[in-house]
mmCIF file of C-alpha atoms and ligand atoms in Angstrom:
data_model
loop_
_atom_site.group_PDB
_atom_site.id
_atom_site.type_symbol
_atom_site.label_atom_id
_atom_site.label_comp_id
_atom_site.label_asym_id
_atom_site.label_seq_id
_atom_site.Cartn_x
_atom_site.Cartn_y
_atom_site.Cartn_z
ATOM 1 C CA UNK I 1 0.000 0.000 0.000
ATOM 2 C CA UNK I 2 3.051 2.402 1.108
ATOM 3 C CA UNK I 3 4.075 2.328 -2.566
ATOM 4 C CA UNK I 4 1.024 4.565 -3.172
ATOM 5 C CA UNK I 5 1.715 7.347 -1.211
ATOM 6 C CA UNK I 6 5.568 7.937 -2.276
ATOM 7 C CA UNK I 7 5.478 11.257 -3.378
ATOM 8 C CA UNK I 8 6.667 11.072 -6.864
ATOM 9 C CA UNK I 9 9.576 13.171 -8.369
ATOM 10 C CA UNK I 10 8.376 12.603 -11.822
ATOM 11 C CA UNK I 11 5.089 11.487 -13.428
ATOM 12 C CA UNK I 12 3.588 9.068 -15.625
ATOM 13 C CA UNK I 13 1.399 11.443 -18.024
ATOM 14 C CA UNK I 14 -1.073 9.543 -21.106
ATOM 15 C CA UNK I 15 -2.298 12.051 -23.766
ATOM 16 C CA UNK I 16 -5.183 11.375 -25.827
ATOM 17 C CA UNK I 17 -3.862 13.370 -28.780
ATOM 18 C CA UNK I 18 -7.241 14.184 -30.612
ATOM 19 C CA UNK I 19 -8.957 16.973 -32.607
ATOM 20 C CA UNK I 20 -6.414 17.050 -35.416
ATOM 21 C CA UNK I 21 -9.716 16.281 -38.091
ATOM 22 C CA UNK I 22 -11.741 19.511 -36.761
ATOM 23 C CA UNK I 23 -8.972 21.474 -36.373
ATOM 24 C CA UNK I 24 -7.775 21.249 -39.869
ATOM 25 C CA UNK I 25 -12.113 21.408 -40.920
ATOM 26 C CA UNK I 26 -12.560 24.436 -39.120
ATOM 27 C CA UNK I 27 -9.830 25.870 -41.274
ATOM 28 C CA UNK I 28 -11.294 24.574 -44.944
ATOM 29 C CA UNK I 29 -8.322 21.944 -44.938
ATOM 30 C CA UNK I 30 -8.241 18.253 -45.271
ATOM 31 C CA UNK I 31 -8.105 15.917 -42.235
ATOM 32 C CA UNK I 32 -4.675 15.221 -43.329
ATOM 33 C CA UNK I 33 -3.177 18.477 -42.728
ATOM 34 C CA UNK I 34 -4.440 18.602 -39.273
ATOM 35 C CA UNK I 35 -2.583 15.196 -38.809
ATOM 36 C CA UNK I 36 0.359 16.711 -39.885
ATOM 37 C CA UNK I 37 -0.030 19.548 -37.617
ATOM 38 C CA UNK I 38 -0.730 17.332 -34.782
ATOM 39 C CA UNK I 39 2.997 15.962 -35.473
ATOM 40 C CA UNK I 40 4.512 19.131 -35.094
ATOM 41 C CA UNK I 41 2.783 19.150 -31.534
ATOM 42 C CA UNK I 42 4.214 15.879 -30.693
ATOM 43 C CA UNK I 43 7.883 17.482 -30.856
ATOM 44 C CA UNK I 44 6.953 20.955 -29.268
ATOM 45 C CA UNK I 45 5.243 18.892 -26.064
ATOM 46 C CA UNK I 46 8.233 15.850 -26.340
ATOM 47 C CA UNK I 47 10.708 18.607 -25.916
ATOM 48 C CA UNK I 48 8.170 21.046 -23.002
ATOM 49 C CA UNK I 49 7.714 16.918 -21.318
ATOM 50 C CA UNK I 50 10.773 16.684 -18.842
ATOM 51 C CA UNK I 51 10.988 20.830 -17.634
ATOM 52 C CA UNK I 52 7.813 19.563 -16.633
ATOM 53 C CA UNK I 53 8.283 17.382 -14.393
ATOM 54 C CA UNK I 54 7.369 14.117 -16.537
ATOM 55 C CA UNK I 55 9.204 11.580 -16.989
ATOM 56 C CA UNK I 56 7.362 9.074 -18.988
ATOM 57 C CA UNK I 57 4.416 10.019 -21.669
ATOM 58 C CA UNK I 58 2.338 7.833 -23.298
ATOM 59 C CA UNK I 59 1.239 9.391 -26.666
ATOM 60 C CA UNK I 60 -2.088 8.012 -28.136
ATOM 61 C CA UNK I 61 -1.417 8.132 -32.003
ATOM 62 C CA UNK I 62 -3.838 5.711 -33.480
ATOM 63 C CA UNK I 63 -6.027 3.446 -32.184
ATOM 64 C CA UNK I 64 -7.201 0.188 -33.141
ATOM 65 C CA UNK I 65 -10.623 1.432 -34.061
ATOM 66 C CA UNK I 66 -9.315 4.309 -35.940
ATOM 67 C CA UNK I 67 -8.740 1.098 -38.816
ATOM 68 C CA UNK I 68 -12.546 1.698 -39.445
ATOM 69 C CA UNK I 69 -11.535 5.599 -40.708
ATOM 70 C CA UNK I 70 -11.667 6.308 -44.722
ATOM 71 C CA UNK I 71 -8.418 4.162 -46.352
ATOM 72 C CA UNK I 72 -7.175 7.779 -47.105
ATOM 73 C CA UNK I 73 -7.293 8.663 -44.286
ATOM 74 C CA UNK I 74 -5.557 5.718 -42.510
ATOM 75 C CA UNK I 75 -2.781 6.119 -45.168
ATOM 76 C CA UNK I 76 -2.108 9.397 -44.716
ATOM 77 C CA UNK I 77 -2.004 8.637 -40.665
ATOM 78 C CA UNK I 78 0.515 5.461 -41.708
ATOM 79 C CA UNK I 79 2.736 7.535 -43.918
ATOM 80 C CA UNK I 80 3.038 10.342 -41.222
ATOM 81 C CA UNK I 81 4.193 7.644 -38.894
ATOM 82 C CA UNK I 82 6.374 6.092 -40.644
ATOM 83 C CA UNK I 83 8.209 9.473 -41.372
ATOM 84 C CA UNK I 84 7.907 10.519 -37.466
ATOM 85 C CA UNK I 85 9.743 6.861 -36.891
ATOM 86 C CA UNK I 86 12.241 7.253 -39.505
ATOM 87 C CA UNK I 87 13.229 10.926 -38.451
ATOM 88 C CA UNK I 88 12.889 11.027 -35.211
ATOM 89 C CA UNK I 89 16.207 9.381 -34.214
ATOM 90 C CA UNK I 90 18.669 12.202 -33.930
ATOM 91 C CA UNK I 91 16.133 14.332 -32.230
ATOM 92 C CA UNK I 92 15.531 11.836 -29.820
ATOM 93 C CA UNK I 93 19.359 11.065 -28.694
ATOM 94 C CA UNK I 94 19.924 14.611 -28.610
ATOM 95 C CA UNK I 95 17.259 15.396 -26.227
ATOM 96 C CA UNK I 96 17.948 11.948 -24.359
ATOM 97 C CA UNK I 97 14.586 10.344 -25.275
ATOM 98 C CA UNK I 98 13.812 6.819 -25.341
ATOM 99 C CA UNK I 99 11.009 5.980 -27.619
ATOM 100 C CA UNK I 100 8.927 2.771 -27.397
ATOM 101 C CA UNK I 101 5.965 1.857 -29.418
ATOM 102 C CA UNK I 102 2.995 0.423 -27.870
ATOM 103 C CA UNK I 103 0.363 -1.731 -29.374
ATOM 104 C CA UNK I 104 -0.027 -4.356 -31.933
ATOM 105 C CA UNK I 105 2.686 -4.806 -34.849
ATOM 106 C CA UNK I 106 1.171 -7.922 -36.906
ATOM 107 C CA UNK I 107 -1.544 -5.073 -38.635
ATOM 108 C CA UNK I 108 1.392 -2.467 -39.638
ATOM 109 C CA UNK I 109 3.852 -2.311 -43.016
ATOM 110 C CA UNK I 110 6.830 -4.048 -42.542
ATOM 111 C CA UNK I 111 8.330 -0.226 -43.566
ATOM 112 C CA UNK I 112 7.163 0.847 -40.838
ATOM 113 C CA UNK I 113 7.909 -1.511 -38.496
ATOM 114 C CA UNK I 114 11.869 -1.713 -39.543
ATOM 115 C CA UNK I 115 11.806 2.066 -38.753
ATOM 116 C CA UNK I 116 10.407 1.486 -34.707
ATOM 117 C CA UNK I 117 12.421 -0.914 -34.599
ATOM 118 C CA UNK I 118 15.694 1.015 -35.613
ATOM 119 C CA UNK I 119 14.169 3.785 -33.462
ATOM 120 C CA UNK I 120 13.576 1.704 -30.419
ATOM 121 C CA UNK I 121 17.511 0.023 -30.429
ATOM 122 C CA UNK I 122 19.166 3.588 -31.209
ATOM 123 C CA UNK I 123 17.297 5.330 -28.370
ATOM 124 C CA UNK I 124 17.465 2.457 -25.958
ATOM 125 C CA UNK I 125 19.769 4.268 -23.671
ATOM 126 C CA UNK I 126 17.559 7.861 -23.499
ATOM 127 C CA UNK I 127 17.019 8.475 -19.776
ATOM 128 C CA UNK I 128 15.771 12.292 -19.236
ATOM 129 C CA UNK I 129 12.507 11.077 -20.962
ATOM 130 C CA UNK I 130 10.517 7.236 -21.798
ATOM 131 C CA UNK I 131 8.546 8.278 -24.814
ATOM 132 C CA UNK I 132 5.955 5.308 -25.630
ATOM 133 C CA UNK I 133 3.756 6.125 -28.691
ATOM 134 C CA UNK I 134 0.554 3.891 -29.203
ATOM 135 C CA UNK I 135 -0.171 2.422 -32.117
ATOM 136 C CA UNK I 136 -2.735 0.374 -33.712
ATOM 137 C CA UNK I 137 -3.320 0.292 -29.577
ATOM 138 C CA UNK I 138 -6.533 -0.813 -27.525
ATOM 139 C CA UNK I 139 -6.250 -1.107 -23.357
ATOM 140 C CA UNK I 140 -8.864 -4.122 -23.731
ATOM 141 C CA UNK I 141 -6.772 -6.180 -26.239
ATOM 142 C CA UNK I 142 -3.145 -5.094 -24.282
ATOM 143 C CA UNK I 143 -4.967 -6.255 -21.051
ATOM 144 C CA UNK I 144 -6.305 -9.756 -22.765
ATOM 145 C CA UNK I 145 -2.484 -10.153 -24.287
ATOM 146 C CA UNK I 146 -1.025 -9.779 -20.641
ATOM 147 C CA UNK I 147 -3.564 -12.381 -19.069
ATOM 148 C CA UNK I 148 -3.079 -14.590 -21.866
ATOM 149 C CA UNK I 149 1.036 -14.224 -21.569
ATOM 150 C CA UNK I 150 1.233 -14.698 -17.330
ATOM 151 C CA UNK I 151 2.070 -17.502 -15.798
ATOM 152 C CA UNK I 152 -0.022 -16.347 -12.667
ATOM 153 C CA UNK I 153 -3.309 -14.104 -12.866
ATOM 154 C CA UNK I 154 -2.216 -11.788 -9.888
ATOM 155 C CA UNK I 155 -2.112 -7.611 -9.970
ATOM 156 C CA UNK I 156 1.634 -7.412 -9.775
ATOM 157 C CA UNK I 157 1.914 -9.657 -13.103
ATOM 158 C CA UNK I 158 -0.561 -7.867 -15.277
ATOM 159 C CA UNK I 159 0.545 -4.745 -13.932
ATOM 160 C CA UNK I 160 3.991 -5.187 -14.725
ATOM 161 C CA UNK I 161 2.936 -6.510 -18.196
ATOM 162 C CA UNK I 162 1.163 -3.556 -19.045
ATOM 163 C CA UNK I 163 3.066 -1.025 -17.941
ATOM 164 C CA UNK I 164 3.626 2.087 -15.358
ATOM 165 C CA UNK I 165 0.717 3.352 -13.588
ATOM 166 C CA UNK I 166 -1.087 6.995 -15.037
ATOM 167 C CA UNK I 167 -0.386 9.613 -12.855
ATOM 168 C CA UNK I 168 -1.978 12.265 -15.087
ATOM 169 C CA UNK I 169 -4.338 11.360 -18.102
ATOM 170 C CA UNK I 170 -4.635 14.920 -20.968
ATOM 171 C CA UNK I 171 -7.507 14.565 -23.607
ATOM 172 C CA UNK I 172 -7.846 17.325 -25.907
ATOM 173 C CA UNK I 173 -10.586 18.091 -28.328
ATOM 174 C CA UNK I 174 -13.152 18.599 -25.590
ATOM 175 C CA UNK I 175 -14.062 15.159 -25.741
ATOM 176 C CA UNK I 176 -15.017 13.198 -22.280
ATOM 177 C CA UNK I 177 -14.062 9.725 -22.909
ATOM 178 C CA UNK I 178 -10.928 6.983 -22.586
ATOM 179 C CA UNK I 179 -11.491 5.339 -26.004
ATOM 180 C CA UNK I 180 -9.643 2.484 -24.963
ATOM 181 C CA UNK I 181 -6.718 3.922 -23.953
ATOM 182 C CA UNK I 182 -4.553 2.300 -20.925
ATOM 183 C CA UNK I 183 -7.808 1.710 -19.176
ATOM 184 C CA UNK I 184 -5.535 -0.721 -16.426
ATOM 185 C CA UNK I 185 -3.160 1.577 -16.553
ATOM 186 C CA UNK I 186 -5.618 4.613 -15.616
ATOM 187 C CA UNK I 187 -7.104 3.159 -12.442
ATOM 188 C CA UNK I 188 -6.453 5.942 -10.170
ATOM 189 C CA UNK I 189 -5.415 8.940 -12.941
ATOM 190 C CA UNK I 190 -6.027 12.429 -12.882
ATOM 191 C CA UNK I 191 -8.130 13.342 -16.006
ATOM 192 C CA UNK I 192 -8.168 16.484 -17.318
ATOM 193 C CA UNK I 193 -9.838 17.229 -20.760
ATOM 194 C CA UNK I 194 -9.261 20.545 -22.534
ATOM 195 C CA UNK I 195 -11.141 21.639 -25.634
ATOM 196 C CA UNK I 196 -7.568 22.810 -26.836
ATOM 197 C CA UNK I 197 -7.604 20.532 -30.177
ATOM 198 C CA UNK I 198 -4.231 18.869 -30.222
ATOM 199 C CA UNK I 199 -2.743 21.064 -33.168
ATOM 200 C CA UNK I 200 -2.898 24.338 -30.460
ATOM 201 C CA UNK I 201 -1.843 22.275 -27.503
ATOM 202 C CA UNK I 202 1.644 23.878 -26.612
ATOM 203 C CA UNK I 203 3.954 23.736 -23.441
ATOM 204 C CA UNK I 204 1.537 26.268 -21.900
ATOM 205 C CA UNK I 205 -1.468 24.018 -21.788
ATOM 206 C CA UNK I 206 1.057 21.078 -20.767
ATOM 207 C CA UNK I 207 2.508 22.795 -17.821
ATOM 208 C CA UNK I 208 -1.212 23.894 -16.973
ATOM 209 C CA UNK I 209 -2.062 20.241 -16.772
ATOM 210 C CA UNK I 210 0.511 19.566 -14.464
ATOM 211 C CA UNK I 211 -0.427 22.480 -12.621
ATOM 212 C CA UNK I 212 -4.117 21.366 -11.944
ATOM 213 C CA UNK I 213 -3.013 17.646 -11.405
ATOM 214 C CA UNK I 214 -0.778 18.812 -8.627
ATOM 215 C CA UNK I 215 -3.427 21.121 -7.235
ATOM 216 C CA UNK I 216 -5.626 17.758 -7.269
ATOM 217 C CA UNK I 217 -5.562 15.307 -3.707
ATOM 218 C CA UNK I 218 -5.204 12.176 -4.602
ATOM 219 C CA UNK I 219 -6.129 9.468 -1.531
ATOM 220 C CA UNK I 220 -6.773 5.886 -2.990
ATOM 221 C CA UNK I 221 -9.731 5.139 -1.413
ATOM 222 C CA UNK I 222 -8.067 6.048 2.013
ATOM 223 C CA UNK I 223 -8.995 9.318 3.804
ATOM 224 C CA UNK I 224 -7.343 12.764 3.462
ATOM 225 C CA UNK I 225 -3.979 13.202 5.078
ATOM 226 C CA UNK I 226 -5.031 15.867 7.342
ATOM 227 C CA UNK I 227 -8.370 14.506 9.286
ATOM 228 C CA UNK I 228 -6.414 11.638 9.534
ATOM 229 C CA UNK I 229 -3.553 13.375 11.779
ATOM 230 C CA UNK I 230 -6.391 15.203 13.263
ATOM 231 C CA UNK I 231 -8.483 12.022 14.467
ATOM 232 C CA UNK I 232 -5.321 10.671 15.872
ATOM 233 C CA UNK I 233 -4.706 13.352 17.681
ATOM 234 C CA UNK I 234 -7.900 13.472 19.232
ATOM 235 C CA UNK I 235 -7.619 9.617 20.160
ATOM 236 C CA UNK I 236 -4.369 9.976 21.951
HETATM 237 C C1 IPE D 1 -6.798 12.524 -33.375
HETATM 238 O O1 IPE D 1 -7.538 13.426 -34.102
HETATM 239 C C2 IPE D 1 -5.880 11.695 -34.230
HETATM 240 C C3 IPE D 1 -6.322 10.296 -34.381
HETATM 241 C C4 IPE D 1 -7.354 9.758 -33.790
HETATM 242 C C5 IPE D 1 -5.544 9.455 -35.257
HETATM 243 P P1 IPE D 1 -8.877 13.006 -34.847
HETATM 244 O O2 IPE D 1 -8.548 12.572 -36.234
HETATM 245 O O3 IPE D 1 -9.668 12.039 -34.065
HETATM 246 O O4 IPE D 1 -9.600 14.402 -34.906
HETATM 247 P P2 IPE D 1 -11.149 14.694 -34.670
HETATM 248 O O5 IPE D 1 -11.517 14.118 -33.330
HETATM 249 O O6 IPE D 1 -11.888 14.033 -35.790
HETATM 250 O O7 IPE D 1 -11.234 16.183 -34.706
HETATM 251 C C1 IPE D 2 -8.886 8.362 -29.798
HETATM 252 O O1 IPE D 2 -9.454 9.347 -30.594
HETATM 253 C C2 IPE D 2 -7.707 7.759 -30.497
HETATM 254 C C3 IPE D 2 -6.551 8.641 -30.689
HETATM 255 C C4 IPE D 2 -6.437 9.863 -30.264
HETATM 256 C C5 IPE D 2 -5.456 8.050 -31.391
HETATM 257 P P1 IPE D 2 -10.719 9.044 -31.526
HETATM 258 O O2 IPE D 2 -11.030 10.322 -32.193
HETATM 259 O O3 IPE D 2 -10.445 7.874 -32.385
HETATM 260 O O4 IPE D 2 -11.814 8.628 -30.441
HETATM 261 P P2 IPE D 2 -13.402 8.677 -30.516
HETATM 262 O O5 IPE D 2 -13.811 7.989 -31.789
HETATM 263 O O6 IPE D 2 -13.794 10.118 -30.524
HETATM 264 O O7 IPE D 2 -13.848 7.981 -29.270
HETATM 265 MG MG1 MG D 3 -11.139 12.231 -32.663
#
């Protein structure tokens, strides 16, 4: 239980990237461009991420119901990825980032696979920041994968399969939903949503987050830290 109430130095944060599609509509542009815009974010909140006190961010980039989108559309989201994955190397050593991808590989181009994987081994050693980027991702199928992979159903082992507890879950867009996004993962989050659509979220609205998760008490299920004290008190 004590492991709960470490105060931590840096956080977990998940970010449901979304609103790139009315972003660019609201402008008279394709969906597309607003995808590409939305990539540009990605490097101007990778880079505001550790001066913010996070240390790992989990980046939803495409989920495994966004297959059902237009096949245009699901290109264009594949061929953006694959250039983030291919170009994102130098950037990443630079600013001591290790990026991981998340989620199913059996549904993506072998391209783009070969490029997270060269990705993933050149920016093994990054330590200032663990990048993970979700793709072709769902919490439901990552949670049925780690029950189907342990050799004992217990919270430690799927926890550890899946991954680090969310201090801090972001969705922009104004939407008020997970969408199947590290719902294990998310048990006792912070959620904020913004209506910011992702293409005008910048280190401002980031550090804002953090501000309001840090202004947030977070207990658990147990009782505030201060009554307690109090009530002891009064019983000695
Ligand atoms: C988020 O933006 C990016 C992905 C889901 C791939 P959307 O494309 O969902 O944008 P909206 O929600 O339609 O505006
Ligand atoms: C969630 O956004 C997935 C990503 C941001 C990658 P969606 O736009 O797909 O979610 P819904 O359809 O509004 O729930
Ligand atoms: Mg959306």
């Amino acid at each position: 239980m004590s492991v709960y109430f470490t105060s931590q130095s840096t956080l977990h944060v998940g970010i449901i990237m979304d609103g790139n599609g009315r972003w660019a509509l609201a402008r008279g542009l394709p969906r597309a461009a607003g995808h590409r815009a939305g990539v540009e974010t990605v490097g101007r909140i990778v880079e505001a991420a550790p001066p913010a006190g996070i240390g790992i961010l989990t980046l939803f980039a495409f989920s495994s119901d966004n297959w059902r989108r237009p096949a245009a559309e699901v290109e264009a989201l594949m061929r953006l990825l694959a250039i983030y994955m291919a170009k994102e190397t130098p950037r990443c050593v630079e600013q001591g980032v290790r990026l991981e991808v998340i989620g199913r590989r059996d549904r993506l181009a072998t391209g783009l696979c070969a490029a997270i994987s060269r990705v993933e081994a050149a920016t093994a050693h990054g330590s200032r920041l663990r990048l993970r980027i979700a793709v072709d991702y769902s919490a439901r199928d990552a949670i049925l994968a780690a029950a189907r992979g342990a050799s004992e159903l217990s919270l430690d082992s799927l926890g550890t399969a899946l991954g680090p507890p969310v201090d801090l879950l972001i969705r922009t867009g104004g939407e008020r939903r997970l969408s199947d996004f590290l719902l294990w993962e998310c048990a006792y989050a912070e959620l904020v949503f913004t209506r910011t659509m992702w293409p005008d979220f910048g280190a401002q609205d980031l550090a804002a987050a953090v501000r309001e998760f840090r202004g947030r008490e977070r207990r658990f299920g147990a009782v505030p830290e201060a009554p307690v004290r109090l009530r002891e008190a009064w019983l000695d």
